[in-house]
Coordinates of C-alpha atoms in Angstrom, one line a residue:
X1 CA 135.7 102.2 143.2
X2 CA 135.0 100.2 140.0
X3 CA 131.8 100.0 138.8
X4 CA 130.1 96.2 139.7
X5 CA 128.0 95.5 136.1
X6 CA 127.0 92.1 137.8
X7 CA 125.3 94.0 140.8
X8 CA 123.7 97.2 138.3
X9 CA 122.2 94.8 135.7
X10 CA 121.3 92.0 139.0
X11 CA 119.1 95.6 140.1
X12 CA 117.4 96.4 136.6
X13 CA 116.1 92.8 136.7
X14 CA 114.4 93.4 140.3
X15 CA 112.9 96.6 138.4
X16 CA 111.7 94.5 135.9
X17 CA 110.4 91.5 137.5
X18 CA 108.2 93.8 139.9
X19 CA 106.6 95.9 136.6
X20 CA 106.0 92.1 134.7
X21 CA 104.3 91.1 138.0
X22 CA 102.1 94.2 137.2
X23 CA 102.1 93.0 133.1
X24 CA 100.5 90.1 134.2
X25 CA 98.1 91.0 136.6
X26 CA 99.2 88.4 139.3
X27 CA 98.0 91.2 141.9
X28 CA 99.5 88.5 144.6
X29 CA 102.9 88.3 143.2
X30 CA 102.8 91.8 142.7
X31 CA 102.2 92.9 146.7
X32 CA 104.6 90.3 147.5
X33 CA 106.9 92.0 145.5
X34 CA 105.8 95.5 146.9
X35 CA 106.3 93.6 150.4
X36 CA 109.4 92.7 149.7
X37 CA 110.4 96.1 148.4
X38 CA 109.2 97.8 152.1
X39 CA 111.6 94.9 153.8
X40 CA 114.4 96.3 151.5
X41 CA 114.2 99.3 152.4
X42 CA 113.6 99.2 155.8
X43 CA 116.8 97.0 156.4
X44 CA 114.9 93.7 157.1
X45 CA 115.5 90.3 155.5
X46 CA 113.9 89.5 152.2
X47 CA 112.8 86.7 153.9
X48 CA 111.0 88.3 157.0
X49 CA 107.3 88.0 157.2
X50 CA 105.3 90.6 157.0
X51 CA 101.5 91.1 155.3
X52 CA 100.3 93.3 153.2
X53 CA 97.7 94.7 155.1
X54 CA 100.1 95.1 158.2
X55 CA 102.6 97.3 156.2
X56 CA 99.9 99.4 154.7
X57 CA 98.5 100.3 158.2
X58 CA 101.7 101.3 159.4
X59 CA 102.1 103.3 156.5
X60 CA 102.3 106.3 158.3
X61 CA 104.4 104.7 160.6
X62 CA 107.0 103.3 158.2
X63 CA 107.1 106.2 156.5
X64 CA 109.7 107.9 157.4
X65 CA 111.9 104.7 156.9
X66 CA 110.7 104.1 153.4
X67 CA 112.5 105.4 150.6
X68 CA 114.2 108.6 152.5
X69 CA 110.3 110.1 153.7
X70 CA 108.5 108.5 150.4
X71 CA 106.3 105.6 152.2
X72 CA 105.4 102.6 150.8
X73 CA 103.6 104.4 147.8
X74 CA 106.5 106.5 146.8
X75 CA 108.9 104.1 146.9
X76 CA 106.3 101.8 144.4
X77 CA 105.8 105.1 142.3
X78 CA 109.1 105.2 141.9
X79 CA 110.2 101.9 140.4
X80 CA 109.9 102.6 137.1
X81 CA 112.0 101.2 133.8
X82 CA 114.3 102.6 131.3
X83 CA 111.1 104.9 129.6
X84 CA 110.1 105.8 132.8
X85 CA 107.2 103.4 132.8
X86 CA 106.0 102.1 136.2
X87 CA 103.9 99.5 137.4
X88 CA 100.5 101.6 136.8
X89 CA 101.5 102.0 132.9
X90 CA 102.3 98.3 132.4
X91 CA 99.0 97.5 134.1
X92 CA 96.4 99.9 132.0
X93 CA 98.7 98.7 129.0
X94 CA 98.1 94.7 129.5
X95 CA 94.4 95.6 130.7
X96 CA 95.0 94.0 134.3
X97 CA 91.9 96.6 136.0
X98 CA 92.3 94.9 139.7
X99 CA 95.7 96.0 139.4
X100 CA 95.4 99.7 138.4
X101 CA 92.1 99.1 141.5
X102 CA 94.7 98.1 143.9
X103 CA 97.7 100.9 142.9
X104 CA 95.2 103.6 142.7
X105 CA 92.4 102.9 145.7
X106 CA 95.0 101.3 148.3
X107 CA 98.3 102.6 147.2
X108 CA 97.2 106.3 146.3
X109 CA 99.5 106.2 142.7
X110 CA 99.1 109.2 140.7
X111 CA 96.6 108.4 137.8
X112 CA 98.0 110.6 135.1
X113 CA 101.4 109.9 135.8
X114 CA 103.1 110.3 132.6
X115 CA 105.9 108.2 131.3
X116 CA 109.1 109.3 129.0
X117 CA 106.8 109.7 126.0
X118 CA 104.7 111.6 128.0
X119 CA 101.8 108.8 128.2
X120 CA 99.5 108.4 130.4
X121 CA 97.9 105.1 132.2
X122 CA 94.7 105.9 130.2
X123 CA 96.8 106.6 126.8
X124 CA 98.3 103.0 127.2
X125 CA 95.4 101.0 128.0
X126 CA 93.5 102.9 125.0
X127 CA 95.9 102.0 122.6
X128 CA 95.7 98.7 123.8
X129 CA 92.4 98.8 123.2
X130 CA 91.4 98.1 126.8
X131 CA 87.7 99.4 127.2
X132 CA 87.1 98.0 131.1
X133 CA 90.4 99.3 132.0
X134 CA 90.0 102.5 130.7
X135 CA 86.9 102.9 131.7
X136 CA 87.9 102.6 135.1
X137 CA 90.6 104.6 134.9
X138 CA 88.7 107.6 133.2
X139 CA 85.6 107.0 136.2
X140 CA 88.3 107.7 139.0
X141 CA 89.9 110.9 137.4
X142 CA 91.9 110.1 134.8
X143 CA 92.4 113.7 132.3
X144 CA 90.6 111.8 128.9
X145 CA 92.4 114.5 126.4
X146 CA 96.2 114.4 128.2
X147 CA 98.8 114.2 125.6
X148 CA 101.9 112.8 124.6
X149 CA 104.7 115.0 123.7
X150 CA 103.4 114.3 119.9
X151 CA 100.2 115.6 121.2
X152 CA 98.1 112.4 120.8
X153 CA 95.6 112.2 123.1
X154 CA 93.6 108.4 124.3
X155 CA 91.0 110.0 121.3
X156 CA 93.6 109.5 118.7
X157 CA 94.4 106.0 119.7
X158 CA 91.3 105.0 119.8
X159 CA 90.2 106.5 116.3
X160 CA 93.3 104.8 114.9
X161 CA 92.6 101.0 116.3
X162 CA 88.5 101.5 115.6
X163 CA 87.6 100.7 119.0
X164 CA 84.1 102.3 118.6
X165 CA 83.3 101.5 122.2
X166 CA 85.8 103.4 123.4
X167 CA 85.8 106.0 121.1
X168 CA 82.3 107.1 122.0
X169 CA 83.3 106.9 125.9
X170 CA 86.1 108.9 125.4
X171 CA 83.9 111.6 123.0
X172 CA 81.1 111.7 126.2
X173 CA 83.5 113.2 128.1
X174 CA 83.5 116.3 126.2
X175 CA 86.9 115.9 124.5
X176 CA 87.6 117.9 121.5
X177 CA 87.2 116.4 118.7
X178 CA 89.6 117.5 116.2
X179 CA 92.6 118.2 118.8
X180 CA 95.6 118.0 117.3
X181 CA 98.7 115.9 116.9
X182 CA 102.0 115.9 114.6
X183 CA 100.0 113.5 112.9
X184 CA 97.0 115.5 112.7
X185 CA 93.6 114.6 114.1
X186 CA 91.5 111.4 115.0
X187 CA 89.7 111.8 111.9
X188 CA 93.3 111.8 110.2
X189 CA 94.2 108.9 112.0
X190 CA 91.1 106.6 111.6
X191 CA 91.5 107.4 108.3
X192 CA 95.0 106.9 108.1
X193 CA 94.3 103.4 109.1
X194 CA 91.2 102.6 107.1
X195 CA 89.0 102.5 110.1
X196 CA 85.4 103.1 108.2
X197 CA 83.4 103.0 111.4
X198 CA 85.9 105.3 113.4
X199 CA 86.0 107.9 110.4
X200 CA 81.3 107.4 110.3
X201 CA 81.2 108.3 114.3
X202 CA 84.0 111.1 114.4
X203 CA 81.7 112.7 111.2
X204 CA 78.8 112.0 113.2
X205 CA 80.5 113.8 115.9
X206 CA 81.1 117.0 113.4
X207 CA 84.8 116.4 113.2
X208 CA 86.4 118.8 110.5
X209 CA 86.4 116.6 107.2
X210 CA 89.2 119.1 105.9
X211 CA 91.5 119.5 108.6
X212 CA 95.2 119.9 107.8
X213 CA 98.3 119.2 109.8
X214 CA 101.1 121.5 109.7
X215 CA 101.9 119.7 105.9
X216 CA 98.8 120.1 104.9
X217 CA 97.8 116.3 105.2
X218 CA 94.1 115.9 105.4
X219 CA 91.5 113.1 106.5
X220 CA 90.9 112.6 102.6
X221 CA 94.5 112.3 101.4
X222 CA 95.3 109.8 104.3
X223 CA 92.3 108.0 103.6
X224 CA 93.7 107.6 100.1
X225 CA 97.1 107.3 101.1
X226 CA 95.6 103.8 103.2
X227 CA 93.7 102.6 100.2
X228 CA 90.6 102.9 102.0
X229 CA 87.0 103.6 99.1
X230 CA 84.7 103.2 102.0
X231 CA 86.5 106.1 104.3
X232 CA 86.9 107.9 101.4
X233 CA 83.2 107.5 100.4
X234 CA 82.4 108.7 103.8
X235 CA 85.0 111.7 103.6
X236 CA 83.5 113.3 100.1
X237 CA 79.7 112.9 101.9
X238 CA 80.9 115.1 104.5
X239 CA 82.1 117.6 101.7
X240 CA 85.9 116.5 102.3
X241 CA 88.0 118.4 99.4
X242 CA 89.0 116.4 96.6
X243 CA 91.7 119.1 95.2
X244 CA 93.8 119.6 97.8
X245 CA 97.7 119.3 97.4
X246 CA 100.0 118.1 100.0
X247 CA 103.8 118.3 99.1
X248 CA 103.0 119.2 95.6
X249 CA 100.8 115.9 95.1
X250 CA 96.9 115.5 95.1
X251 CA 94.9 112.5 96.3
X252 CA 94.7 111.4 92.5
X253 CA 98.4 111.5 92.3
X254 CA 98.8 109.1 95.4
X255 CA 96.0 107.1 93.7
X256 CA 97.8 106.7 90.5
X257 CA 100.9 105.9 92.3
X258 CA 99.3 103.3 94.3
X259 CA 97.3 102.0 90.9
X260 CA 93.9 101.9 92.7
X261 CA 91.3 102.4 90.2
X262 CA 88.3 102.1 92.2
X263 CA 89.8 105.2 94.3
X264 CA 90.8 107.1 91.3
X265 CA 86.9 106.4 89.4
X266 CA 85.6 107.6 93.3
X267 CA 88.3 111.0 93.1
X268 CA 87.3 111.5 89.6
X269 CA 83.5 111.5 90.6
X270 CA 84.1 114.1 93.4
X271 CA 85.6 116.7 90.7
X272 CA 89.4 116.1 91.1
X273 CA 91.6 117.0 88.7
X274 CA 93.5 114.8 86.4
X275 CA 95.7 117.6 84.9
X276 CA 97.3 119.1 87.9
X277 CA 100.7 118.9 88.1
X278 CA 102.7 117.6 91.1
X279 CA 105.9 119.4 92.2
X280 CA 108.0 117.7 89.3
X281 CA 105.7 118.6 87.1
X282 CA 103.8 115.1 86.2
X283 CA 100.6 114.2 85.8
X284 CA 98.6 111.5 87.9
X285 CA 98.7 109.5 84.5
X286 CA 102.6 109.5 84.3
X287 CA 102.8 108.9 87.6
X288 CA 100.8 105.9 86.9
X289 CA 102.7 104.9 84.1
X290 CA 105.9 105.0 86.1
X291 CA 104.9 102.5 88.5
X292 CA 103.8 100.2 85.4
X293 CA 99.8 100.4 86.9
X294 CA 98.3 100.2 83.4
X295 CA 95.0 100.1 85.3
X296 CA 95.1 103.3 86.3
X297 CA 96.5 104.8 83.4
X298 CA 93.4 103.3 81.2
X299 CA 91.0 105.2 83.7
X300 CA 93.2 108.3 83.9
X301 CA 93.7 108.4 79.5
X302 CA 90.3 109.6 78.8
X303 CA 90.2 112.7 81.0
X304 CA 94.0 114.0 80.8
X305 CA 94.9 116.3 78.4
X306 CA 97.9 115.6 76.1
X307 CA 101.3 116.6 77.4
X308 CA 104.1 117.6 74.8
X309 CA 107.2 115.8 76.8
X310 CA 105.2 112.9 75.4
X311 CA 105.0 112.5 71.4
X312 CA 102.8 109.6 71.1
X313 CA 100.0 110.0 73.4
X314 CA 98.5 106.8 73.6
X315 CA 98.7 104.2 76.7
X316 CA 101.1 102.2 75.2
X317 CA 102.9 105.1 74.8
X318 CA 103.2 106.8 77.8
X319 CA 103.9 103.8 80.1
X320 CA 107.0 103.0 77.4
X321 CA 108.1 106.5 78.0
X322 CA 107.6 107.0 81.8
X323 CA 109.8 103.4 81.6
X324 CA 112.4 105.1 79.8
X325 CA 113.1 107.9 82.5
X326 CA 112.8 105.3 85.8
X327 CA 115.3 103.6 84.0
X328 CA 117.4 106.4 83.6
X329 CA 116.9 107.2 87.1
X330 CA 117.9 104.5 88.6
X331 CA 121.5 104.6 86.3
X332 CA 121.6 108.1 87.8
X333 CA 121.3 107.4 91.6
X334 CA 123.7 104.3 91.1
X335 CA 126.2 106.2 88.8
X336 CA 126.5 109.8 88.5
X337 CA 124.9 110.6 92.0
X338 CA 127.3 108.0 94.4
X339 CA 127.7 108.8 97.6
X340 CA 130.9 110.4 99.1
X341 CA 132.9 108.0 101.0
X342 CA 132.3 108.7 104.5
X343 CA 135.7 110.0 106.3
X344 CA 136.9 107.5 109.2
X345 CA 136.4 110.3 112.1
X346 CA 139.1 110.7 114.6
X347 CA 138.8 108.5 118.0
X348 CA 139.8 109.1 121.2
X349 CA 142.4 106.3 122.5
X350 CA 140.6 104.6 125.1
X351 CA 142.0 102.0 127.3
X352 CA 140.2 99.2 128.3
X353 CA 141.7 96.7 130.9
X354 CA 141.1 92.8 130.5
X355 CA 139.0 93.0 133.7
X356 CA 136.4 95.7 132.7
X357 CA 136.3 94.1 129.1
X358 CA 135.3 90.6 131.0
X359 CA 132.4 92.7 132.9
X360 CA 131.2 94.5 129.5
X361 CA 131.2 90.8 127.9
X362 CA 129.3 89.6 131.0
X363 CA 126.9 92.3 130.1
X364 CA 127.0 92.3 126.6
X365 CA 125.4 88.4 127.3
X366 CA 122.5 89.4 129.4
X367 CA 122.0 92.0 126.3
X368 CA 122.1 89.0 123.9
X369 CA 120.1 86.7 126.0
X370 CA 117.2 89.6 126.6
X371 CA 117.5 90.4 122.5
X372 CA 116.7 86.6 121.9
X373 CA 113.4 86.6 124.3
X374 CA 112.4 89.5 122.3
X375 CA 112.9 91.7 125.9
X376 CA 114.3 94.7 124.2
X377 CA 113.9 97.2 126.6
X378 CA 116.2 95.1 128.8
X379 CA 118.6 94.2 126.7
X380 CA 119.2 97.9 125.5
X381 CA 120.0 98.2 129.4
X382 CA 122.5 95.4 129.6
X383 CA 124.2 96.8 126.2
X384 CA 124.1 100.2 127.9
X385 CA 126.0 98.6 130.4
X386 CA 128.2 96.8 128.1
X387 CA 128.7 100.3 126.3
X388 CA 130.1 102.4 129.5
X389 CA 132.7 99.6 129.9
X390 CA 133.5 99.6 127.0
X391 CA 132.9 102.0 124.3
X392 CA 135.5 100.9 121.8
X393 CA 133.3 97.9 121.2
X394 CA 131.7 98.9 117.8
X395 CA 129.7 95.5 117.9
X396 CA 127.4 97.0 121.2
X397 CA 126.9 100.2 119.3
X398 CA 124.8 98.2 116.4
X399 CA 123.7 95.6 119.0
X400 CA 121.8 98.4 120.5
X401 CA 120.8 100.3 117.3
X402 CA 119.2 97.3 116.0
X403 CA 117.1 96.9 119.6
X404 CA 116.0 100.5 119.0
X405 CA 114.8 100.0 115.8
X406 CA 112.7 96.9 116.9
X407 CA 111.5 99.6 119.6
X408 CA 110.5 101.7 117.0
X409 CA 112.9 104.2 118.5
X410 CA 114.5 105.9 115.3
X411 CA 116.2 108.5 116.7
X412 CA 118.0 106.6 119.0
X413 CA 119.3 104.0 116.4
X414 CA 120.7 106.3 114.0
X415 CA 122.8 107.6 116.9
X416 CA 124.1 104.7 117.7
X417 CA 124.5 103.6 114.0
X418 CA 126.5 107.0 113.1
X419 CA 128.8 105.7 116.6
X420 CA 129.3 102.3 115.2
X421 CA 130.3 104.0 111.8
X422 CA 132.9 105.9 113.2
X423 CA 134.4 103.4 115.2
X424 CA 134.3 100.8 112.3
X425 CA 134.0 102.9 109.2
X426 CA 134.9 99.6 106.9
X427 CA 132.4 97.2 108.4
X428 CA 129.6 97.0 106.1
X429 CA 127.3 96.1 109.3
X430 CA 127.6 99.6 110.6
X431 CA 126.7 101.0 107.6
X432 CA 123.1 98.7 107.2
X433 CA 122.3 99.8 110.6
X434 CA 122.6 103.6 109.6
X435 CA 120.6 102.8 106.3
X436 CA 117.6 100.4 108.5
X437 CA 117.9 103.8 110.9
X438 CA 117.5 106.4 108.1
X439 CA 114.5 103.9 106.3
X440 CA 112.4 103.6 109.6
X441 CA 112.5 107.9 110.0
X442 CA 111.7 107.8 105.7
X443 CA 114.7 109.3 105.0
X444 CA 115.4 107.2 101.9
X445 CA 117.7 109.1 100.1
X446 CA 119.9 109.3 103.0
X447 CA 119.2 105.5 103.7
X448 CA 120.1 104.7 100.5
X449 CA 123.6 106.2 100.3
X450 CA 124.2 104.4 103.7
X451 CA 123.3 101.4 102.1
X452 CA 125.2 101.9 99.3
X453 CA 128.1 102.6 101.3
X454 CA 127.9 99.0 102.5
X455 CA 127.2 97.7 99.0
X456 CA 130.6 99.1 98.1
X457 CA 132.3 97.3 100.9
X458 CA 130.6 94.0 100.6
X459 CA 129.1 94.0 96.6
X460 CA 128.4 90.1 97.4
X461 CA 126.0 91.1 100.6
X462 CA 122.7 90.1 99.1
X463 CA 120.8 91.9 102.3
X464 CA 122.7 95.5 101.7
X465 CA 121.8 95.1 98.1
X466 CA 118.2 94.1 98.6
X467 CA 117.8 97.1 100.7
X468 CA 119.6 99.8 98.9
X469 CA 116.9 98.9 95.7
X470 CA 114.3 99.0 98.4
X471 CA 115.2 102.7 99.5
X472 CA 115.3 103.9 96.2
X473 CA 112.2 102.7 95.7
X474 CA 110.7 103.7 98.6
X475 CA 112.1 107.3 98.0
X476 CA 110.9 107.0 94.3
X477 CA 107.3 105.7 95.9
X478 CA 106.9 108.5 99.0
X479 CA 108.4 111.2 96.6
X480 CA 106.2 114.4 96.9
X481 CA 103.7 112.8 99.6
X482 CA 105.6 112.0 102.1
X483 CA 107.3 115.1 103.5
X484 CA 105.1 114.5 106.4
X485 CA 106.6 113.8 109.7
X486 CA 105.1 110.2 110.5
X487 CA 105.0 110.3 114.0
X488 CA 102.2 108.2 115.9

């Protein structure tokens, strides 16, 4: 039997109008929708009346009709989008209490149901920022330290938007307060994200001003890495470690790089060390000097010691120098290191009748209309669809990459990208995508020879340009601090 697109994607869009009727907190829209659902299932017509209150009290009745033995709450539970989300996530997440009130108290839903992420109600309406939701949630039993897959917990949210009224609700229940996730603690993240306040109550609290992640990232180098004086202030108070390295590079050398003196002067101050070397062997000054931020190198010249891979040690000097060798590095990556042309891989012959390619174009549309609402959630469905029609379509492959990246969903464009390569390995397109893939998971060397790639195929393409400069510059920038795994 061929597969109907018209009637799969016609489906999704019930799925999603009944979790936006829970985005917006229309709680009558929603139960009419729930209402409807119960008639669906129980064979009547959409249009048959029935109340609310009727079908709940028949609950028990009707359940055995409902969803296969579910009942009425099962069969809500279980309408959920393409992340697993269901109508108790969106809720928390837009803030709409009466809402999570009506799924919880009168439809029984699980409160810590977790999504594909492994987020919780709570998790969503904390990083939402959503202090009456969660506050309601958290007061009928919601678990205040469950965890994502990446281990952050409603703490870590909170921490990292600087909702102090939540934060210090979450803390009273006894949460601990340097749990960890794979990007460190909530003290990491507050800091991370500047958030002074956040980073005075977590100390307050006695979170662990040195605390390292697995790369040895700690509240003081993120609080540098953010440009934030006042967290760092509040960091070196608590006794937070000024000579610490992380990926060969010290706080002073992320200073130097970022050409903050006022952060520098404050590292400085606190005893760090101006002649430590970072994994390449430089000095905060040269790094300084090699991202032309004379500022910094003034502050840095009176306290480094002379190096002997520069002859005239003066400030004029070393930034001329340090000039010199980006220069040189840049001939480097463009010249002598080129990329290998990628090998067109070997496709399996597909067929693809007129019919099914009308259907996948009928899809691929709803994708394209969904993209342009900004809907990308349901318009990586409708490609999806579009895909399993037709998978010799290179163009769906880097229609859906691109809605993953504007998902923030990495891993999932760069699979798609690589696809799109091999099916078009000449069309410079394909090869952007890979490089915009490889950028958003920091892997800039490998996003630059994507990009590159595309530069060679299209040397007018002002876009592949622009961003092949921008990866190497974001490789040069990151180099030696940002081994880290930014996941949060």
């Amino acid at each position: 039997m061929a597969f109907d697109a018209s009637a799969a994607l016609a489906a999704r869009q019930k799925v999603q109008n009944f979790l936006n009727a829970a985005c917006t907190g229309n709680l009558d829209l929603l139960k009419s929708k729930i209402e409807v659902t119960a008639c669906n299932f129980m064979g009547f017509d959409v249009s048959f009346s029935f109340s609310l209150k009727v079908l709940i009290f028949f609950k028990l009745e009707l359940g055995q009709q409902l969803g296969e033995g579910k009942g009425l709450a099962g069969t809500v539970a279980d309408v959920k989008d393409a992340n697993k989300r269901g109508a108790l996530h969106f809720a928390a997440r837009e803030g709409k209490t009466e809402v999570c009130k009506y799924l919880i108290e009168e439809l029984k839903l699980e409160i810590d149901v977790k999504d594909d992420d492994g987020e919780t109600p709570l998790i969503h309406a904390t990083r939402q920022g959503h202090f009456a939701t969660a506050k309601y949630l958290l007061d009928h039993g919601a678990d205040p330290a469950a965890s994502s897959e990446l281990g952050a917990t409603p703490l870590h949210h909170a921490a990292g938007i600087g909702n102090i009224e939540l934060l210090k609700l979450l803390i009273s229940k006894g949460i601990d307060i340097d749990s960890q996730s794979d990007a460190g603690t909530p003290l990491i993240w507050a800091a991370g994200h500047g958030q002074q306040d956040a980073v005075k109550v977590l100390l307050e609290q006695y979170a662990n001003p040195n605390v390292e992640t697995d790369d040895n990232i700690t509240p003081l180098l993120s609080a540098v890495a953010a440009g934030s004086v006042h967290c760092l202030e509040l960091l070196i108070q608590a006794g937070a470690v000024a000579n610490i390295s992380a990926g060969g590079a010290t706080p002073l050398h992320i200073a130097a790089d970022i050409g903050s003196t006022e952060i520098i002067t404050c590292l400085l101050k606190a005893g760090a060390d101006p002649d430590f070397c970072d994994e390449d062997g430089l000095k905060p000054i040269q790094v300084a000097a090699a991202r032309g931020n004379r500022g910094a190198v003034e502050v840095l010249f009176p306290v480094t010691s002379p190096t002997q891979t520069h002859p005239d040690w003066t400030i004029d000097g070393i930034i001329k120098d340090e000039a010199a060798k980006q220069q040189e590095e840049i001939r480097s990556s463009t010249e002598a290191d080129r990329p290998k042309k990628m090998e067109p891989q070997k496709q399996d012959v597909v067929k693809v009748t007129p019919e099914v390619k009308k259907k996948s174009s009928e899809a691929k549309s709803v994708g394209d209309d969904a993209f342009k609402r900004k809907d990308f959630l349901v318009a990586v469905d409708a490609y999806t669809q579009a895909i399993d029609l037709d998978p010799t379509d290179a163009t769906l492959l880097s229609n859906r990459s691109l809605c993953w990246i504007r998902l923030g969903q990495a891993d999932h464009a760069l699979a798609d990208a690589k696809a799109c390569r091999a099916l078009r390995p000449d069309w410079p397109k394909a090869c952007y995508r890979e490089g915009a893939a490889l950028r958003l998971l920091q892997r800039f060397d490998e996003a630059a020879s994507a990009f590159y790639e595309g530069v060679k195929l299209d040397p007018e393409n002002k876009e592949l340009v622009n961003a092949f400069r921008e990866a190497v510059e974001g490789g040069r920038k990151f180099h030696g601090t940002d081994k880290q795994n930014s996941k949060e």
